[in-house]
Structures are given as C-alpha cells and as structure tokens.
Amino acid sequence: TQLLEQSPQFLSIQEGENLTVYCNSSSVFSSLQWYRQEPGEGPVLLVTVVTGGEVKKLKRLTFQFGDARKDSSLHITAAQPGDTGLYLCAGVRTSYDKVIFGPGTSLSVIP
Amino acid sequence: ETGVTQTPRHLVMGMTNKKSLKCEQHLGHNAMYWYKQSAKKPLELMFVYNFKEQTENNSVPSRFSPECPNSSHLFLHLHTLQPEDSALYLCASSQGSSGTYEQYFGPGTRLTVT
C-alpha cells in the first residue's frame, strides 16, 4: 500500500485545457512537495507547501495543501505542450525525517 | 558546475562486470540519496547519507554498494547485477536541517544490464 496515492495515473489532454491532479494520504504531513520530471531527466522541484489550506501559484500552476495536511492538488490552467511530464508529489510525515514519494501522474499535452 | 551532476549518463554492462556511478552536488547540502526508478514503478529510495554517515539502507541487495567520501560526493558501486536492475538511477541532495528535505536531483544514469 502506497503511503501517498496520486490520481489520475495517466492524463492526456489537448493544449489549452485545464486539469487537476491529486495527491492523497491517510497520514498527516508536515510538508508536501510537487516535482515535475521530463523523460530521461531527474525530477525538478516545483513547490513546497507547509501550512494546512495553503495555496501557492507558479504561473499557470496552482498548488493547494489540504486543511488537514493529508492531501494536495495541482491545477494547471490552459495547459501547454511544455507541461508534459511526470508529476510527483512527495511529503515529509509529521515526526519523520525523510521524504516519501507518490507514484506520479503522467501528463501528456497534445498540441 | 552547479546543482547535482551524475556520470555517466548512460551505462550498459554485463552481469559479470563491475562499474561505479558517480554523483557530485555543488549546493552545500549535508544529505545525499540514491534512488532507483524503474518503468511503471514509483521512485524507490535506496540509500541515505547524512554528513557522510549512512543513515538508511532500504533493504538493497549487496550487489549495490554505496560510498560517500565527503558531503559533496556519492558513489554507487555495482557488481554482478541482474537484468531486473536495469533502471534510471537518480542521485539527490538536500539540506536536512530545513525540515522539509526538499530533494535536488541529478539527471540520472540510465543503466542497462545485459
């Protein structure tokens, strides 16, 4: 059983569409991160959220941390082909000292 | 160079070979990690080093042997690997004292075992 679940597993959309991907757990996290990984490369950190209910924006990407700090979402507005990649959420559970990763959502944006 | 670098980027080796992967971080971090990423599987944490001391070994087979001579360098020595060990091997570093353990990854080494 994964400590962090991500949905959907795969997503293929047309350029210009909006989308939301989710990261869920039954555990409480002191912080949660989102990464994007392009084929053949390492993941790149996009954002870290630490406060329940926190919302952060990065251009067309909006990240939200759930009030109970057990879940997070990533919303992309007007998706572009350059958004294509594997989106990974990762978190540090309260009282633990290491990051755990979810399985990822593979996003394909078709021109 | 900046960030986290890994060499080689691609490696093909036979099951009887011995090879080493190298990672170097230029971020001044105190923790370094090895991850394995296989097709259709989540990232698997293999080893963690804090201030050169190994703090985690996630039940990794002994054919993988890590070495951390200092806080900036990390090696993964490989010997008598199996075809199922073919994967993308990622190195990462973090500043452990930050509490968030944000991972800064290298580009990875694509390993193929024949």
mmCIF file with all atom_site columns, C-alpha atoms in Angstrom:
data_model
loop_
_atom_site.group_PDB
_atom_site.id
_atom_site.type_symbol
_atom_site.label_atom_id
_atom_site.label_alt_id
_atom_site.label_comp_id
_atom_site.label_asym_id
_atom_site.label_entity_id
_atom_site.label_seq_id
_atom_site.pdbx_PDB_ins_code
_atom_site.Cartn_x
_atom_site.Cartn_y
_atom_site.Cartn_z
_atom_site.occupancy
_atom_site.B_iso_or_equiv
_atom_site.pdbx_formal_charge
_atom_site.auth_seq_id
_atom_site.auth_comp_id
_atom_site.auth_asym_id
_atom_site.auth_atom_id
_atom_site.pdbx_PDB_model_num
ATOM 1   C CA . THR A 1 1   ? 0.000  0.000   0.000   1.00 0.00 ? 1   THR A CA 1
ATOM 2   C CA . GLN A 1 2   ? 1.309  3.391   -1.034  1.00 0.00 ? 2   GLN A CA 1
ATOM 3   C CA . LEU A 1 3   ? 1.546  5.993   1.722   1.00 0.00 ? 3   LEU A CA 1
ATOM 4   C CA . LEU A 1 4   ? 0.881  8.614   -0.945  1.00 0.00 ? 4   LEU A CA 1
ATOM 5   C CA . GLU A 1 5   ? -1.628 7.950   -3.721  1.00 0.00 ? 5   GLU A CA 1
ATOM 6   C CA . GLN A 1 6   ? -1.844 10.028  -6.876  1.00 0.00 ? 6   GLN A CA 1
ATOM 7   C CA . SER A 1 7   ? -4.678 10.286  -9.368  1.00 0.00 ? 7   SER A CA 1
ATOM 8   C CA . PRO A 1 8   ? -5.150 10.014  -12.184 1.00 0.00 ? 8   PRO A CA 1
ATOM 9   C CA . GLN A 1 9   ? -2.241 7.775   -13.087 1.00 0.00 ? 9   GLN A CA 1
ATOM 10  C CA . PHE A 1 10  ? -2.283 8.949   -16.725 1.00 0.00 ? 10  PHE A CA 1
ATOM 11  C CA . LEU A 1 11  ? -3.817 12.036  -18.310 1.00 0.00 ? 11  LEU A CA 1
ATOM 12  C CA . SER A 1 12  ? -3.829 13.081  -21.943 1.00 0.00 ? 12  SER A CA 1
ATOM 13  C CA . ILE A 1 13  ? -5.394 16.427  -22.834 1.00 0.00 ? 13  ILE A CA 1
ATOM 14  C CA . GLN A 1 14  ? -5.467 18.994  -25.621 1.00 0.00 ? 14  GLN A CA 1
ATOM 15  C CA . GLU A 1 15  ? -3.465 22.187  -25.445 1.00 0.00 ? 15  GLU A CA 1
ATOM 16  C CA . GLY A 1 16  ? -5.457 24.940  -23.763 1.00 0.00 ? 16  GLY A CA 1
ATOM 17  C CA . GLU A 1 17  ? -7.490 22.688  -21.473 1.00 0.00 ? 17  GLU A CA 1
ATOM 18  C CA . ASN A 1 18  ? -7.462 22.890  -17.688 1.00 0.00 ? 18  ASN A CA 1
ATOM 19  C CA . LEU A 1 19  ? -6.656 19.945  -15.442 1.00 0.00 ? 19  LEU A CA 1
ATOM 20  C CA . THR A 1 20  ? -6.290 18.955  -11.817 1.00 0.00 ? 20  THR A CA 1
ATOM 21  C CA . VAL A 1 21  ? -4.229 16.128  -10.363 1.00 0.00 ? 21  VAL A CA 1
ATOM 22  C CA . TYR A 1 22  ? -4.494 14.861  -6.826  1.00 0.00 ? 22  TYR A CA 1
ATOM 23  C CA . CYS A 1 23  ? -2.247 13.537  -4.103  1.00 0.00 ? 23  CYS A CA 1
ATOM 24  C CA . ASN A 1 24  ? -3.881 11.775  -1.147  1.00 0.00 ? 24  ASN A CA 1
ATOM 25  C CA . SER A 1 25  ? -2.876 10.000  2.041   1.00 0.00 ? 25  SER A CA 1
ATOM 26  C CA . SER A 1 26  ? -4.311 8.813   5.330   1.00 0.00 ? 26  SER A CA 1
ATOM 27  C CA . SER A 1 27  ? -1.218 10.226  7.071   1.00 0.00 ? 27  SER A CA 1
ATOM 28  C CA . VAL A 1 28  ? -0.585 13.803  8.153   1.00 0.00 ? 28  VAL A CA 1
ATOM 29  C CA . PHE A 1 29  ? 2.348  15.563  6.522   1.00 0.00 ? 29  PHE A CA 1
ATOM 30  C CA . SER A 1 30  ? 4.375  18.437  7.927   1.00 0.00 ? 30  SER A CA 1
ATOM 31  C CA . SER A 1 31  ? 5.223  19.484  4.388   1.00 0.00 ? 31  SER A CA 1
ATOM 32  C CA . LEU A 1 32  ? 4.433  18.395  0.862   1.00 0.00 ? 32  LEU A CA 1
ATOM 33  C CA . GLN A 1 33  ? 6.301  18.954  -2.381  1.00 0.00 ? 33  GLN A CA 1
ATOM 34  C CA . TRP A 1 34  ? 5.479  18.717  -6.069  1.00 0.00 ? 34  TRP A CA 1
ATOM 35  C CA . TYR A 1 35  ? 8.056  17.796  -8.694  1.00 0.00 ? 35  TYR A CA 1
ATOM 36  C CA . ARG A 1 36  ? 7.956  17.558  -12.490 1.00 0.00 ? 36  ARG A CA 1
ATOM 37  C CA . GLN A 1 37  ? 10.084 15.018  -14.303 1.00 0.00 ? 37  GLN A CA 1
ATOM 38  C CA . GLU A 1 38  ? 10.689 15.101  -18.039 1.00 0.00 ? 38  GLU A CA 1
ATOM 39  C CA . PRO A 1 39  ? 11.682 11.917  -19.900 1.00 0.00 ? 39  PRO A CA 1
ATOM 40  C CA . GLY A 1 40  ? 15.299 10.929  -19.292 1.00 0.00 ? 40  GLY A CA 1
ATOM 41  C CA . GLU A 1 41  ? 15.843 13.590  -16.642 1.00 0.00 ? 41  GLU A CA 1
ATOM 42  C CA . GLY A 1 42  ? 15.660 13.871  -12.878 1.00 0.00 ? 42  GLY A CA 1
ATOM 43  C CA . PRO A 1 43  ? 12.636 15.365  -11.103 1.00 0.00 ? 43  PRO A CA 1
ATOM 44  C CA . VAL A 1 44  ? 12.674 19.125  -10.598 1.00 0.00 ? 44  VAL A CA 1
ATOM 45  C CA . LEU A 1 45  ? 11.150 20.695  -7.504  1.00 0.00 ? 45  LEU A CA 1
ATOM 46  C CA . LEU A 1 46  ? 8.190  22.969  -8.318  1.00 0.00 ? 46  LEU A CA 1
ATOM 47  C CA . VAL A 1 47  ? 6.864  23.965  -4.910  1.00 0.00 ? 47  VAL A CA 1
ATOM 48  C CA . THR A 1 48  ? 6.755  23.138  -1.213  1.00 0.00 ? 48  THR A CA 1
ATOM 49  C CA . VAL A 1 49  ? 3.653  23.712  0.930   1.00 0.00 ? 49  VAL A CA 1
ATOM 50  C CA . VAL A 1 50  ? 3.788  23.554  4.709   1.00 0.00 ? 50  VAL A CA 1
ATOM 51  C CA . THR A 1 51  ? 0.572  25.084  6.118   1.00 0.00 ? 51  THR A CA 1
ATOM 52  C CA . GLY A 1 52  ? -2.865 23.432  6.011   1.00 0.00 ? 52  GLY A CA 1
ATOM 53  C CA . GLY A 1 53  ? -5.049 25.249  3.489   1.00 0.00 ? 53  GLY A CA 1
ATOM 54  C CA . GLU A 1 54  ? -2.062 26.946  1.866   1.00 0.00 ? 54  GLU A CA 1
ATOM 55  C CA . VAL A 1 55  ? -2.343 27.903  -1.801  1.00 0.00 ? 55  VAL A CA 1
ATOM 56  C CA . LYS A 1 56  ? 0.687  28.685  -3.945  1.00 0.00 ? 56  LYS A CA 1
ATOM 57  C CA . LYS A 1 57  ? 0.778  29.808  -7.539  1.00 0.00 ? 57  LYS A CA 1
ATOM 58  C CA . LEU A 1 58  ? 3.544  29.335  -10.070 1.00 0.00 ? 58  LEU A CA 1
ATOM 59  C CA . LYS A 1 59  ? 2.463  30.997  -13.337 1.00 0.00 ? 59  LYS A CA 1
ATOM 60  C CA . ARG A 1 60  ? -0.361 28.749  -14.653 1.00 0.00 ? 60  ARG A CA 1
ATOM 61  C CA . LEU A 1 61  ? 0.101  26.162  -11.881 1.00 0.00 ? 61  LEU A CA 1
ATOM 62  C CA . THR A 1 62  ? -1.859 26.387  -8.616  1.00 0.00 ? 62  THR A CA 1
ATOM 63  C CA . PHE A 1 63  ? -0.960 24.144  -5.687  1.00 0.00 ? 63  PHE A CA 1
ATOM 64  C CA . GLN A 1 64  ? -3.162 23.593  -2.654  1.00 0.00 ? 64  GLN A CA 1
ATOM 65  C CA . PHE A 1 65  ? -2.424 21.810  0.620   1.00 0.00 ? 65  PHE A CA 1
ATOM 66  C CA . GLY A 1 66  ? -5.479 20.318  2.311   1.00 0.00 ? 66  GLY A CA 1
ATOM 67  C CA . ASP A 1 67  ? -6.682 21.783  5.591   1.00 0.00 ? 67  ASP A CA 1
ATOM 68  C CA . ALA A 1 68  ? -5.874 18.542  7.428   1.00 0.00 ? 68  ALA A CA 1
ATOM 69  C CA . ARG A 1 69  ? -2.470 18.285  5.687   1.00 0.00 ? 69  ARG A CA 1
ATOM 70  C CA . LYS A 1 70  ? -3.326 14.834  4.306   1.00 0.00 ? 70  LYS A CA 1
ATOM 71  C CA . ASP A 1 71  ? -3.820 15.760  0.667   1.00 0.00 ? 71  ASP A CA 1
ATOM 72  C CA . SER A 1 72  ? -2.831 18.197  -2.053  1.00 0.00 ? 72  SER A CA 1
ATOM 73  C CA . SER A 1 73  ? -3.880 19.177  -5.535  1.00 0.00 ? 73  SER A CA 1
ATOM 74  C CA . LEU A 1 74  ? -2.174 20.685  -8.549  1.00 0.00 ? 74  LEU A CA 1
ATOM 75  C CA . HIS A 1 75  ? -4.290 22.647  -11.023 1.00 0.00 ? 75  HIS A CA 1
ATOM 76  C CA . ILE A 1 76  ? -2.932 23.676  -14.419 1.00 0.00 ? 76  ILE A CA 1
ATOM 77  C CA . THR A 1 77  ? -4.727 26.375  -16.387 1.00 0.00 ? 77  THR A CA 1
ATOM 78  C CA . ALA A 1 78  ? -4.521 26.434  -20.200 1.00 0.00 ? 78  ALA A CA 1
ATOM 79  C CA . ALA A 1 79  ? -2.095 23.528  -20.443 1.00 0.00 ? 79  ALA A CA 1
ATOM 80  C CA . GLN A 1 80  ? 0.825  23.819  -22.858 1.00 0.00 ? 80  GLN A CA 1
ATOM 81  C CA . PRO A 1 81  ? 2.872  21.039  -24.524 1.00 0.00 ? 81  PRO A CA 1
ATOM 82  C CA . GLY A 1 82  ? 5.771  22.127  -22.310 1.00 0.00 ? 82  GLY A CA 1
ATOM 83  C CA . ASP A 1 83  ? 3.751  20.977  -19.279 1.00 0.00 ? 83  ASP A CA 1
ATOM 84  C CA . THR A 1 84  ? 4.107  17.375  -20.440 1.00 0.00 ? 84  THR A CA 1
ATOM 85  C CA . GLY A 1 85  ? 5.873  15.198  -17.896 1.00 0.00 ? 85  GLY A CA 1
ATOM 86  C CA . LEU A 1 86  ? 5.533  13.070  -14.782 1.00 0.00 ? 86  LEU A CA 1
ATOM 87  C CA . TYR A 1 87  ? 4.178  14.993  -11.799 1.00 0.00 ? 87  TYR A CA 1
ATOM 88  C CA . LEU A 1 88  ? 5.288  13.598  -8.466  1.00 0.00 ? 88  LEU A CA 1
ATOM 89  C CA . CYS A 1 89  ? 4.064  14.561  -5.055  1.00 0.00 ? 89  CYS A CA 1
ATOM 90  C CA . ALA A 1 90  ? 6.272  13.894  -2.062  1.00 0.00 ? 90  ALA A CA 1
ATOM 91  C CA . GLY A 1 91  ? 5.877  14.556  1.610   1.00 0.00 ? 91  GLY A CA 1
ATOM 92  C CA . VAL A 1 92  ? 7.504  14.507  4.993   1.00 0.00 ? 92  VAL A CA 1
ATOM 93  C CA . ARG A 1 93  ? 5.268  12.881  7.582   1.00 0.00 ? 93  ARG A CA 1
ATOM 94  C CA . THR A 1 94  ? 4.976  14.521  10.979  1.00 0.00 ? 94  THR A CA 1
ATOM 95  C CA . SER A 1 95  ? 7.709  13.221  13.324  1.00 0.00 ? 95  SER A CA 1
ATOM 96  C CA . TYR A 1 96  ? 9.616  11.534  10.489  1.00 0.00 ? 96  TYR A CA 1
ATOM 97  C CA . ASP A 1 97  ? 12.768 12.786  8.849   1.00 0.00 ? 97  ASP A CA 1
ATOM 98  C CA . LYS A 1 98  ? 12.606 11.600  5.264   1.00 0.00 ? 98  LYS A CA 1
ATOM 99  C CA . VAL A 1 99  ? 10.659 12.288  2.104   1.00 0.00 ? 99  VAL A CA 1
ATOM 100 C CA . ILE A 1 100 ? 8.324  9.703   0.614   1.00 0.00 ? 100 ILE A CA 1
ATOM 101 C CA . PHE A 1 101 ? 7.165  9.868   -2.997  1.00 0.00 ? 101 PHE A CA 1
ATOM 102 C CA . GLY A 1 102 ? 3.885  9.074   -4.643  1.00 0.00 ? 102 GLY A CA 1
ATOM 103 C CA . PRO A 1 103 ? 3.748  7.017   -7.869  1.00 0.00 ? 103 PRO A CA 1
ATOM 104 C CA . GLY A 1 104 ? 3.179  10.051  -10.073 1.00 0.00 ? 104 GLY A CA 1
ATOM 105 C CA . THR A 1 105 ? 0.716  11.308  -12.680 1.00 0.00 ? 105 THR A CA 1
ATOM 106 C CA . SER A 1 106 ? 1.940  11.112  -16.263 1.00 0.00 ? 106 SER A CA 1
ATOM 107 C CA . LEU A 1 107 ? 0.611  14.125  -18.183 1.00 0.00 ? 107 LEU A CA 1
ATOM 108 C CA . SER A 1 108 ? 0.650  14.461  -21.946 1.00 0.00 ? 108 SER A CA 1
ATOM 109 C CA . VAL A 1 109 ? -0.470 17.749  -23.517 1.00 0.00 ? 109 VAL A CA 1
ATOM 110 C CA . ILE A 1 110 ? -1.218 17.377  -27.207 1.00 0.00 ? 110 ILE A CA 1
ATOM 111 C CA . PRO A 1 111 ? -0.661 20.415  -29.455 1.00 0.00 ? 111 PRO A CA 1
ATOM 112 C CA . GLU B 2 1   ? 29.143 23.454  -12.452 1.00 0.00 ? 1   GLU B CA 1
ATOM 113 C CA . THR B 2 2   ? 26.017 23.978  -10.429 1.00 0.00 ? 2   THR B CA 1
ATOM 114 C CA . GLY B 2 3   ? 23.374 21.746  -8.911  1.00 0.00 ? 3   GLY B CA 1
ATOM 115 C CA . VAL B 2 4   ? 23.754 17.984  -8.885  1.00 0.00 ? 4   VAL B CA 1
ATOM 116 C CA . THR B 2 5   ? 25.740 16.182  -11.557 1.00 0.00 ? 5   THR B CA 1
ATOM 117 C CA . GLN B 2 6   ? 25.856 12.478  -12.345 1.00 0.00 ? 6   GLN B CA 1
ATOM 118 C CA . THR B 2 7   ? 28.184 10.437  -14.510 1.00 0.00 ? 7   THR B CA 1
ATOM 119 C CA . PRO B 2 8   ? 27.903 8.520   -16.675 1.00 0.00 ? 8   PRO B CA 1
ATOM 120 C CA . ARG B 2 9   ? 24.505 9.434   -18.134 1.00 0.00 ? 9   ARG B CA 1
ATOM 121 C CA . HIS B 2 10  ? 24.184 6.047   -19.820 1.00 0.00 ? 10  HIS B CA 1
ATOM 122 C CA . LEU B 2 11  ? 25.764 2.714   -18.926 1.00 0.00 ? 11  LEU B CA 1
ATOM 123 C CA . VAL B 2 12  ? 25.455 -0.730  -20.459 1.00 0.00 ? 12  VAL B CA 1
ATOM 124 C CA . MET B 2 13  ? 27.062 -3.545  -18.518 1.00 0.00 ? 13  MET B CA 1
ATOM 125 C CA . GLY B 2 14  ? 27.119 -7.305  -18.467 1.00 0.00 ? 14  GLY B CA 1
ATOM 126 C CA . MET B 2 15  ? 26.100 -9.275  -15.435 1.00 0.00 ? 15  MET B CA 1
ATOM 127 C CA . THR B 2 16  ? 29.713 -10.071 -14.543 1.00 0.00 ? 16  THR B CA 1
ATOM 128 C CA . ASN B 2 17  ? 31.042 -6.518  -14.842 1.00 0.00 ? 17  ASN B CA 1
ATOM 129 C CA . LYS B 2 18  ? 31.922 -4.079  -12.076 1.00 0.00 ? 18  LYS B CA 1
ATOM 130 C CA . LYS B 2 19  ? 31.155 -0.415  -12.577 1.00 0.00 ? 19  LYS B CA 1
ATOM 131 C CA . SER B 2 20  ? 30.583 2.699   -10.486 1.00 0.00 ? 20  SER B CA 1
ATOM 132 C CA . LEU B 2 21  ? 28.141 5.582   -10.700 1.00 0.00 ? 21  LEU B CA 1
ATOM 133 C CA . LYS B 2 22  ? 29.282 8.994   -9.529  1.00 0.00 ? 22  LYS B CA 1
ATOM 134 C CA . CYS B 2 23  ? 27.292 11.890  -8.106  1.00 0.00 ? 23  CYS B CA 1
ATOM 135 C CA . GLU B 2 24  ? 28.500 15.343  -7.088  1.00 0.00 ? 24  GLU B CA 1
ATOM 136 C CA . GLN B 2 25  ? 26.489 18.155  -5.521  1.00 0.00 ? 25  GLN B CA 1
ATOM 137 C CA . HIS B 2 26  ? 27.530 21.804  -5.612  1.00 0.00 ? 26  HIS B CA 1
ATOM 138 C CA . LEU B 2 27  ? 24.734 23.091  -3.344  1.00 0.00 ? 27  LEU B CA 1
ATOM 139 C CA . GLY B 2 28  ? 26.429 22.844  0.051   1.00 0.00 ? 28  GLY B CA 1
ATOM 140 C CA . HIS B 2 29  ? 23.863 20.299  1.249   1.00 0.00 ? 29  HIS B CA 1
ATOM 141 C CA . ASN B 2 30  ? 24.561 17.814  4.028   1.00 0.00 ? 30  ASN B CA 1
ATOM 142 C CA . ALA B 2 31  ? 22.460 14.853  2.867   1.00 0.00 ? 31  ALA B CA 1
ATOM 143 C CA . MET B 2 32  ? 22.726 12.735  -0.273  1.00 0.00 ? 32  MET B CA 1
ATOM 144 C CA . TYR B 2 33  ? 20.499 9.987   -1.616  1.00 0.00 ? 33  TYR B CA 1
ATOM 145 C CA . TRP B 2 34  ? 20.380 7.200   -4.189  1.00 0.00 ? 34  TRP B CA 1
ATOM 146 C CA . TYR B 2 35  ? 17.029 6.351   -5.790  1.00 0.00 ? 35  TYR B CA 1
ATOM 147 C CA . LYS B 2 36  ? 16.049 3.690   -8.318  1.00 0.00 ? 36  LYS B CA 1
ATOM 148 C CA . GLN B 2 37  ? 13.330 4.456   -10.872 1.00 0.00 ? 37  GLN B CA 1
ATOM 149 C CA . SER B 2 38  ? 12.029 1.549   -12.938 1.00 0.00 ? 38  SER B CA 1
ATOM 150 C CA . ALA B 2 39  ? 9.418  1.712   -15.650 1.00 0.00 ? 39  ALA B CA 1
ATOM 151 C CA . LYS B 2 40  ? 5.898  1.840   -14.236 1.00 0.00 ? 40  LYS B CA 1
ATOM 152 C CA . LYS B 2 41  ? 7.154  1.818   -10.627 1.00 0.00 ? 41  LYS B CA 1
ATOM 153 C CA . PRO B 2 42  ? 7.403  4.650   -8.100  1.00 0.00 ? 42  PRO B CA 1
ATOM 154 C CA . LEU B 2 43  ? 10.737 6.084   -7.059  1.00 0.00 ? 43  LEU B CA 1
ATOM 155 C CA . GLU B 2 44  ? 12.471 3.673   -4.688  1.00 0.00 ? 44  GLU B CA 1
ATOM 156 C CA . LEU B 2 45  ? 14.776 5.136   -2.056  1.00 0.00 ? 45  LEU B CA 1
ATOM 157 C CA . MET B 2 46  ? 17.932 3.022   -1.821  1.00 0.00 ? 46  MET B CA 1
ATOM 158 C CA . PHE B 2 47  ? 20.413 4.780   0.475   1.00 0.00 ? 47  PHE B CA 1
ATOM 159 C CA . VAL B 2 48  ? 20.651 7.965   2.528   1.00 0.00 ? 48  VAL B CA 1
ATOM 160 C CA . TYR B 2 49  ? 23.799 9.639   3.798   1.00 0.00 ? 49  TYR B CA 1
ATOM 161 C CA . ASN B 2 50  ? 23.820 12.476  6.330   1.00 0.00 ? 50  ASN B CA 1
ATOM 162 C CA . PHE B 2 51  ? 27.159 14.195  6.906   1.00 0.00 ? 51  PHE B CA 1
ATOM 163 C CA . LYS B 2 52  ? 28.879 11.224  5.190   1.00 0.00 ? 52  LYS B CA 1
ATOM 164 C CA . GLU B 2 53  ? 27.247 8.679   7.510   1.00 0.00 ? 53  GLU B CA 1
ATOM 165 C CA . GLN B 2 54  ? 24.819 6.139   6.080   1.00 0.00 ? 54  GLN B CA 1
ATOM 166 C CA . THR B 2 55  ? 21.509 6.608   7.845   1.00 0.00 ? 55  THR B CA 1
ATOM 167 C CA . GLU B 2 56  ? 19.282 4.449   5.675   1.00 0.00 ? 56  GLU B CA 1
ATOM 168 C CA . ASN B 2 57  ? 19.622 1.275   3.641   1.00 0.00 ? 57  ASN B CA 1
ATOM 169 C CA . ASN B 2 58  ? 16.263 0.253   2.254   1.00 0.00 ? 58  ASN B CA 1
ATOM 170 C CA . SER B 2 59  ? 16.924 -3.496  2.085   1.00 0.00 ? 59  SER B CA 1
ATOM 171 C CA . VAL B 2 60  ? 19.039 -3.053  -1.013  1.00 0.00 ? 60  VAL B CA 1
ATOM 172 C CA . PRO B 2 61  ? 20.840 -6.175  -2.329  1.00 0.00 ? 61  PRO B CA 1
ATOM 173 C CA . SER B 2 62  ? 24.558 -6.313  -1.549  1.00 0.00 ? 62  SER B CA 1
ATOM 174 C CA . ARG B 2 63  ? 25.423 -6.147  -5.255  1.00 0.00 ? 63  ARG B CA 1
ATOM 175 C CA . PHE B 2 64  ? 24.827 -2.391  -4.798  1.00 0.00 ? 64  PHE B CA 1
ATOM 176 C CA . SER B 2 65  ? 27.486 -0.799  -2.582  1.00 0.00 ? 65  SER B CA 1
ATOM 177 C CA . PRO B 2 66  ? 27.363 2.932   -1.786  1.00 0.00 ? 66  PRO B CA 1
ATOM 178 C CA . GLU B 2 67  ? 30.284 5.115   -0.798  1.00 0.00 ? 67  GLU B CA 1
ATOM 179 C CA . CYS B 2 68  ? 30.214 8.688   0.490   1.00 0.00 ? 68  CYS B CA 1
ATOM 180 C CA . PRO B 2 69  ? 33.759 10.057  0.976   1.00 0.00 ? 69  PRO B CA 1
ATOM 181 C CA . ASN B 2 70  ? 32.512 13.572  1.808   1.00 0.00 ? 70  ASN B CA 1
ATOM 182 C CA . SER B 2 71  ? 29.302 15.613  1.845   1.00 0.00 ? 71  SER B CA 1
ATOM 183 C CA . SER B 2 72  ? 29.664 16.547  -1.826  1.00 0.00 ? 72  SER B CA 1
ATOM 184 C CA . HIS B 2 73  ? 30.367 13.179  -3.430  1.00 0.00 ? 73  HIS B CA 1
ATOM 185 C CA . LEU B 2 74  ? 28.432 9.950   -3.585  1.00 0.00 ? 74  LEU B CA 1
ATOM 186 C CA . PHE B 2 75  ? 29.212 6.745   -5.433  1.00 0.00 ? 75  PHE B CA 1
ATOM 187 C CA . LEU B 2 76  ? 27.253 3.600   -6.178  1.00 0.00 ? 76  LEU B CA 1
ATOM 188 C CA . HIS B 2 77  ? 29.448 0.595   -6.886  1.00 0.00 ? 77  HIS B CA 1
ATOM 189 C CA . LEU B 2 78  ? 27.801 -2.113  -8.961  1.00 0.00 ? 78  LEU B CA 1
ATOM 190 C CA . HIS B 2 79  ? 28.821 -5.761  -9.328  1.00 0.00 ? 79  HIS B CA 1
ATOM 191 C CA . THR B 2 80  ? 27.210 -8.955  -10.617 1.00 0.00 ? 80  THR B CA 1
ATOM 192 C CA . LEU B 2 81  ? 23.972 -7.171  -11.423 1.00 0.00 ? 81  LEU B CA 1
ATOM 193 C CA . GLN B 2 82  ? 20.820 -8.800  -12.751 1.00 0.00 ? 82  GLN B CA 1
ATOM 194 C CA . PRO B 2 83  ? 18.745 -7.733  -15.776 1.00 0.00 ? 83  PRO B CA 1
ATOM 195 C CA . GLU B 2 84  ? 15.974 -6.564  -13.413 1.00 0.00 ? 84  GLU B CA 1
ATOM 196 C CA . ASP B 2 85  ? 18.431 -3.967  -12.071 1.00 0.00 ? 85  ASP B CA 1
ATOM 197 C CA . SER B 2 86  ? 18.109 -2.067  -15.346 1.00 0.00 ? 86  SER B CA 1
ATOM 198 C CA . ALA B 2 87  ? 16.615 1.298   -14.407 1.00 0.00 ? 87  ALA B CA 1
ATOM 199 C CA . LEU B 2 88  ? 17.246 5.024   -14.066 1.00 0.00 ? 88  LEU B CA 1
ATOM 200 C CA . TYR B 2 89  ? 19.436 5.646   -11.011 1.00 0.00 ? 89  TYR B CA 1
ATOM 201 C CA . LEU B 2 90  ? 18.946 9.088   -9.529  1.00 0.00 ? 90  LEU B CA 1
ATOM 202 C CA . CYS B 2 91  ? 21.111 10.908  -7.051  1.00 0.00 ? 91  CYS B CA 1
ATOM 203 C CA . ALA B 2 92  ? 19.693 13.727  -4.944  1.00 0.00 ? 92  ALA B CA 1
ATOM 204 C CA . SER B 2 93  ? 20.823 16.052  -2.202  1.00 0.00 ? 93  SER B CA 1
ATOM 205 C CA . SER B 2 94  ? 19.001 18.051  0.443   1.00 0.00 ? 94  SER B CA 1
ATOM 206 C CA . GLN B 2 95  ? 19.624 20.357  3.345   1.00 0.00 ? 95  GLN B CA 1
ATOM 207 C CA . GLY B 2 96  ? 18.476 18.146  6.189   1.00 0.00 ? 96  GLY B CA 1
ATOM 208 C CA . SER B 2 97  ? 18.222 20.962  8.707   1.00 0.00 ? 97  SER B CA 1
ATOM 209 C CA . SER B 2 98  ? 15.490 22.649  6.632   1.00 0.00 ? 98  SER B CA 1
ATOM 210 C CA . GLY B 2 99  ? 12.894 20.188  7.925   1.00 0.00 ? 99  GLY B CA 1
ATOM 211 C CA . THR B 2 100 ? 11.265 19.897  4.521   1.00 0.00 ? 100 THR B CA 1
ATOM 212 C CA . TYR B 2 101 ? 14.018 17.722  2.972   1.00 0.00 ? 101 TYR B CA 1
ATOM 213 C CA . GLU B 2 102 ? 13.454 19.189  -0.479  1.00 0.00 ? 102 GLU B CA 1
ATOM 214 C CA . GLN B 2 103 ? 15.226 16.945  -2.960  1.00 0.00 ? 103 GLN B CA 1
ATOM 215 C CA . TYR B 2 104 ? 17.511 18.310  -5.644  1.00 0.00 ? 104 TYR B CA 1
ATOM 216 C CA . PHE B 2 105 ? 18.044 15.626  -8.241  1.00 0.00 ? 105 PHE B CA 1
ATOM 217 C CA . GLY B 2 106 ? 20.739 14.979  -10.768 1.00 0.00 ? 106 GLY B CA 1
ATOM 218 C CA . PRO B 2 107 ? 19.850 13.984  -14.340 1.00 0.00 ? 107 PRO B CA 1
ATOM 219 C CA . GLY B 2 108 ? 20.264 10.282  -13.577 1.00 0.00 ? 108 GLY B CA 1
ATOM 220 C CA . THR B 2 109 ? 22.222 7.379   -15.012 1.00 0.00 ? 109 THR B CA 1
ATOM 221 C CA . ARG B 2 110 ? 20.278 5.116   -17.368 1.00 0.00 ? 110 ARG B CA 1
ATOM 222 C CA . LEU B 2 111 ? 21.613 1.631   -16.598 1.00 0.00 ? 111 LEU B CA 1
ATOM 223 C CA . THR B 2 112 ? 21.046 -1.366  -18.837 1.00 0.00 ? 112 THR B CA 1
ATOM 224 C CA . VAL B 2 113 ? 22.198 -4.794  -17.644 1.00 0.00 ? 113 VAL B CA 1
ATOM 225 C CA . THR B 2 114 ? 22.610 -7.346  -20.432 1.00 0.00 ? 114 THR B CA 1
#
